Amino acid sequence: MHDAVREQATTIIARIPEGRVTTYGTIAKMTEGATARSIGALLRLLPKGHTLPWHRVVAAGGRLAHHEGALEQRELLSAEGVIFDARGRIPERFFWP
DNA sequence: TCGTTGACGCTAA
DNA sequence: TTTAGCGCCAACG
């Protein structure tokens, strides 16, 4: 992934409003030359002290991707008012854009 | 350079 | 609704 693509992706993630979420696929579509998988790779390698709202990036269908920080992610989202339904999915009204 | 791994997505069955 | 299969891309040894 080129630096320009990475910068564009991080910019998009930084623009996600509080209390809203977006998906890997959505970011990939908005970023030229990126795919859902490349976005995942990008977030995985984020520096320790970054200010990016990574917790607002979820898997397709509003499901929560299974990774180490999933629990923390769920807490952060809940703190912002994001609701999980009975099946552990985020309703579409929380999606951004 | 090659094979493996993993914060994924989409489609078919 | 759940699984499997395939495509996809970056990092790493």
PDB file of C-alpha atoms (C1' of nucleotides) in Angstrom:
ATOM      1  CA  MET A   1       0.000   0.000   0.000  1.00  0.00           C
ATOM      2  CA  HIS A   2       1.461   3.316  -1.086  1.00  0.00           C
ATOM      3  CA  ASP A   3       1.867   6.182   1.306  1.00  0.00           C
ATOM      4  CA  ALA A   4      -0.708   8.249  -0.559  1.00  0.00           C
ATOM      5  CA  VAL A   5      -3.288   5.500  -0.227  1.00  0.00           C
ATOM      6  CA  ARG A   6      -2.507   5.021   3.436  1.00  0.00           C
ATOM      7  CA  GLU A   7      -2.819   8.738   4.045  1.00  0.00           C
ATOM      8  CA  GLN A   8      -6.143   8.856   2.230  1.00  0.00           C
ATOM      9  CA  ALA A   9      -7.482   5.934   4.233  1.00  0.00           C
ATOM     10  CA  THR A  10      -6.399   7.392   7.562  1.00  0.00           C
ATOM     11  CA  THR A  11      -7.969  10.712   6.589  1.00  0.00           C
ATOM     12  CA  ILE A  12     -11.284   9.021   5.882  1.00  0.00           C
ATOM     13  CA  ILE A  13     -11.211   7.131   9.179  1.00  0.00           C
ATOM     14  CA  ALA A  14     -10.425  10.346  11.021  1.00  0.00           C
ATOM     15  CA  ARG A  15     -13.566  11.888   9.502  1.00  0.00           C
ATOM     16  CA  ILE A  16     -15.928   9.304  10.964  1.00  0.00           C
ATOM     17  CA  PRO A  17     -18.236  11.224  13.313  1.00  0.00           C
ATOM     18  CA  GLU A  18     -18.546  10.221  16.940  1.00  0.00           C
ATOM     19  CA  GLY A  19     -21.321   7.744  17.523  1.00  0.00           C
ATOM     20  CA  ARG A  20     -21.186   6.479  13.936  1.00  0.00           C
ATOM     21  CA  VAL A  21     -19.341   3.557  12.376  1.00  0.00           C
ATOM     22  CA  THR A  22     -18.188   2.525   8.930  1.00  0.00           C
ATOM     23  CA  THR A  23     -17.010  -0.716   7.421  1.00  0.00           C
ATOM     24  CA  TYR A  24     -13.735  -1.917   5.944  1.00  0.00           C
ATOM     25  CA  GLY A  25     -15.412  -2.287   2.577  1.00  0.00           C
ATOM     26  CA  THR A  26     -16.786   1.246   2.657  1.00  0.00           C
ATOM     27  CA  ILE A  27     -13.370   2.704   3.398  1.00  0.00           C
ATOM     28  CA  ALA A  28     -11.873   0.557   0.654  1.00  0.00           C
ATOM     29  CA  LYS A  29     -14.383   1.899  -1.870  1.00  0.00           C
ATOM     30  CA  MET A  30     -13.678   5.486  -0.857  1.00  0.00           C
ATOM     31  CA  THR A  31      -9.931   4.934  -1.062  1.00  0.00           C
ATOM     32  CA  GLU A  32      -8.361   4.560  -4.481  1.00  0.00           C
ATOM     33  CA  GLY A  33      -6.339   1.377  -4.700  1.00  0.00           C
ATOM     34  CA  ALA A  34      -7.334  -0.033  -1.325  1.00  0.00           C
ATOM     35  CA  THR A  35      -9.237  -3.182  -0.418  1.00  0.00           C
ATOM     36  CA  ALA A  36     -10.981  -4.257   2.752  1.00  0.00           C
ATOM     37  CA  ARG A  37      -8.037  -6.468   3.620  1.00  0.00           C
ATOM     38  CA  SER A  38      -5.510  -3.682   3.097  1.00  0.00           C
ATOM     39  CA  ILE A  39      -7.478  -1.485   5.486  1.00  0.00           C
ATOM     40  CA  GLY A  40      -7.249  -4.207   8.103  1.00  0.00           C
ATOM     41  CA  ALA A  41      -3.518  -4.434   7.552  1.00  0.00           C
ATOM     42  CA  LEU A  42      -3.263  -0.685   7.938  1.00  0.00           C
ATOM     43  CA  LEU A  43      -5.098  -0.596  11.266  1.00  0.00           C
ATOM     44  CA  ARG A  44      -3.090  -3.524  12.572  1.00  0.00           C
ATOM     45  CA  LEU A  45       0.167  -1.622  12.066  1.00  0.00           C
ATOM     46  CA  LEU A  46      -1.005   1.672  13.495  1.00  0.00           C
ATOM     47  CA  PRO A  47       1.504   3.374  15.782  1.00  0.00           C
ATOM     48  CA  LYS A  48       0.913   3.152  19.482  1.00  0.00           C
ATOM     49  CA  GLY A  49       0.037   6.774  20.102  1.00  0.00           C
ATOM     50  CA  HIS A  50      -2.198   7.386  17.106  1.00  0.00           C
ATOM     51  CA  THR A  51      -5.356   9.469  17.429  1.00  0.00           C
ATOM     52  CA  LEU A  52      -7.358   7.531  14.861  1.00  0.00           C
ATOM     53  CA  PRO A  53     -10.848   6.313  15.877  1.00  0.00           C
ATOM     54  CA  TRP A  54     -10.088   2.735  14.867  1.00  0.00           C
ATOM     55  CA  HIS A  55     -12.982   1.429  16.967  1.00  0.00           C
ATOM     56  CA  ARG A  56     -15.429   3.004  14.496  1.00  0.00           C
ATOM     57  CA  VAL A  57     -14.278   0.617  11.783  1.00  0.00           C
ATOM     58  CA  VAL A  58     -16.319  -2.596  11.783  1.00  0.00           C
ATOM     59  CA  ALA A  59     -16.763  -5.588   9.489  1.00  0.00           C
ATOM     60  CA  ALA A  60     -19.397  -5.857   6.769  1.00  0.00           C
ATOM     61  CA  GLY A  61     -23.015  -6.047   7.882  1.00  0.00           C
ATOM     62  CA  GLY A  62     -22.263  -4.104  11.051  1.00  0.00           C
ATOM     63  CA  ARG A  63     -20.629  -7.136  12.632  1.00  0.00           C
ATOM     64  CA  LEU A  64     -17.637  -6.789  14.874  1.00  0.00           C
ATOM     65  CA  ALA A  65     -14.431  -8.214  13.473  1.00  0.00           C
ATOM     66  CA  HIS A  66     -12.805 -10.740  15.767  1.00  0.00           C
ATOM     67  CA  HIS A  67      -9.457  -9.433  16.867  1.00  0.00           C
ATOM     68  CA  GLU A  68      -7.642  -8.729  20.112  1.00  0.00           C
ATOM     69  CA  GLY A  69      -9.216  -5.350  20.804  1.00  0.00           C
ATOM     70  CA  ALA A  70     -12.773  -6.413  20.046  1.00  0.00           C
ATOM     71  CA  LEU A  71     -13.900  -6.114  23.651  1.00  0.00           C
ATOM     72  CA  GLU A  72     -12.390  -2.680  24.012  1.00  0.00           C
ATOM     73  CA  GLN A  73     -13.926  -1.706  20.704  1.00  0.00           C
ATOM     74  CA  ARG A  74     -17.376  -2.735  21.877  1.00  0.00           C
ATOM     75  CA  GLU A  75     -16.973  -0.677  25.035  1.00  0.00           C
ATOM     76  CA  LEU A  76     -15.756   2.389  23.182  1.00  0.00           C
ATOM     77  CA  LEU A  77     -18.652   2.215  20.753  1.00  0.00           C
ATOM     78  CA  SER A  78     -21.181   1.727  23.519  1.00  0.00           C
ATOM     79  CA  ALA A  79     -19.730   4.770  25.272  1.00  0.00           C
ATOM     80  CA  GLU A  80     -20.455   6.765  22.107  1.00  0.00           C
ATOM     81  CA  GLY A  81     -24.052   5.588  21.975  1.00  0.00           C
ATOM     82  CA  VAL A  82     -23.687   2.889  19.348  1.00  0.00           C
ATOM     83  CA  ILE A  83     -26.157   0.078  19.966  1.00  0.00           C
ATOM     84  CA  PHE A  84     -25.669  -3.632  19.289  1.00  0.00           C
ATOM     85  CA  ASP A  85     -28.760  -5.666  18.518  1.00  0.00           C
ATOM     86  CA  ALA A  86     -29.578  -9.134  19.817  1.00  0.00           C
ATOM     87  CA  ARG A  87     -27.431 -10.762  17.138  1.00  0.00           C
ATOM     88  CA  GLY A  88     -24.426  -8.602  18.039  1.00  0.00           C
ATOM     89  CA  ARG A  89     -24.769  -6.439  14.970  1.00  0.00           C
ATOM     90  CA  ILE A  90     -24.850  -2.661  14.609  1.00  0.00           C
ATOM     91  CA  PRO A  91     -28.066  -1.325  12.989  1.00  0.00           C
ATOM     92  CA  GLU A  92     -27.637   0.437   9.660  1.00  0.00           C
ATOM     93  CA  ARG A  93     -28.717   3.786  11.061  1.00  0.00           C
ATOM     94  CA  PHE A  94     -25.323   4.056  12.778  1.00  0.00           C
ATOM     95  CA  PHE A  95     -23.431   3.613   9.540  1.00  0.00           C
ATOM     96  CA  TRP A  96     -21.431   6.429   7.979  1.00  0.00           C
ATOM     97  CA  PRO A  97     -21.693   7.960   5.449  1.00  0.00           C
TER      98      PRO A  97
ATOM     99  C1'  DT B   1      11.361 -14.492  -4.264  1.00  0.00           C
ATOM    100  C1'  DC B   2       8.061 -17.561  -1.873  1.00  0.00           C
ATOM    101  C1'  DG B   3       4.788 -19.200   1.484  1.00  0.00           C
ATOM    102  C1'  DT B   4       2.114 -18.059   5.432  1.00  0.00           C
ATOM    103  C1'  DT B   5      -0.864 -15.282   8.131  1.00  0.00           C
ATOM    104  C1'  DG B   6      -4.589 -12.176   9.190  1.00  0.00           C
ATOM    105  C1'  DA B   7      -8.591  -5.999  12.415  1.00  0.00           C
ATOM    106  C1'  DC B   8     -12.051  -8.559   5.303  1.00  0.00           C
ATOM    107  C1'  DG B   9     -15.896  -8.970   1.438  1.00  0.00           C
ATOM    108  C1'  DC B  10     -18.862 -11.276  -1.677  1.00  0.00           C
ATOM    109  C1'  DT B  11     -21.341 -15.109  -3.653  1.00  0.00           C
ATOM    110  C1'  DA B  12     -23.182 -19.676  -3.981  1.00  0.00           C
ATOM    111  C1'  DA B  13     -25.127 -23.654  -1.822  1.00  0.00           C
TER     112       DA B  13
ATOM    113  C1'  DT C   1     -29.154 -18.569   8.587  1.00  0.00           C
ATOM    114  C1'  DT C   2     -24.721 -20.700   8.396  1.00  0.00           C
ATOM    115  C1'  DT C   3     -20.588 -22.535   5.734  1.00  0.00           C
ATOM    116  C1'  DA C   4     -17.244 -22.836   2.244  1.00  0.00           C
ATOM    117  C1'  DG C   5     -14.701 -21.087  -1.294  1.00  0.00           C
ATOM    118  C1'  DC C   6     -12.287 -17.630  -3.659  1.00  0.00           C
ATOM    119  C1'  DG C   7     -10.235 -13.031  -4.266  1.00  0.00           C
ATOM    120  C1'  DC C   8      -7.861  -9.619  -2.244  1.00  0.00           C
ATOM    121  C1'  DC C   9      -3.460  -7.075  -0.163  1.00  0.00           C
ATOM    122  C1'  DA C  10       0.396  -5.999   3.216  1.00  0.00           C
ATOM    123  C1'  DA C  11       3.771  -7.589   6.585  1.00  0.00           C
ATOM    124  C1'  DC C  12       7.122 -11.008   7.923  1.00  0.00           C
ATOM    125  C1'  DG C  13      10.578 -14.745   8.103  1.00  0.00           C
TER     126       DG C  13
END
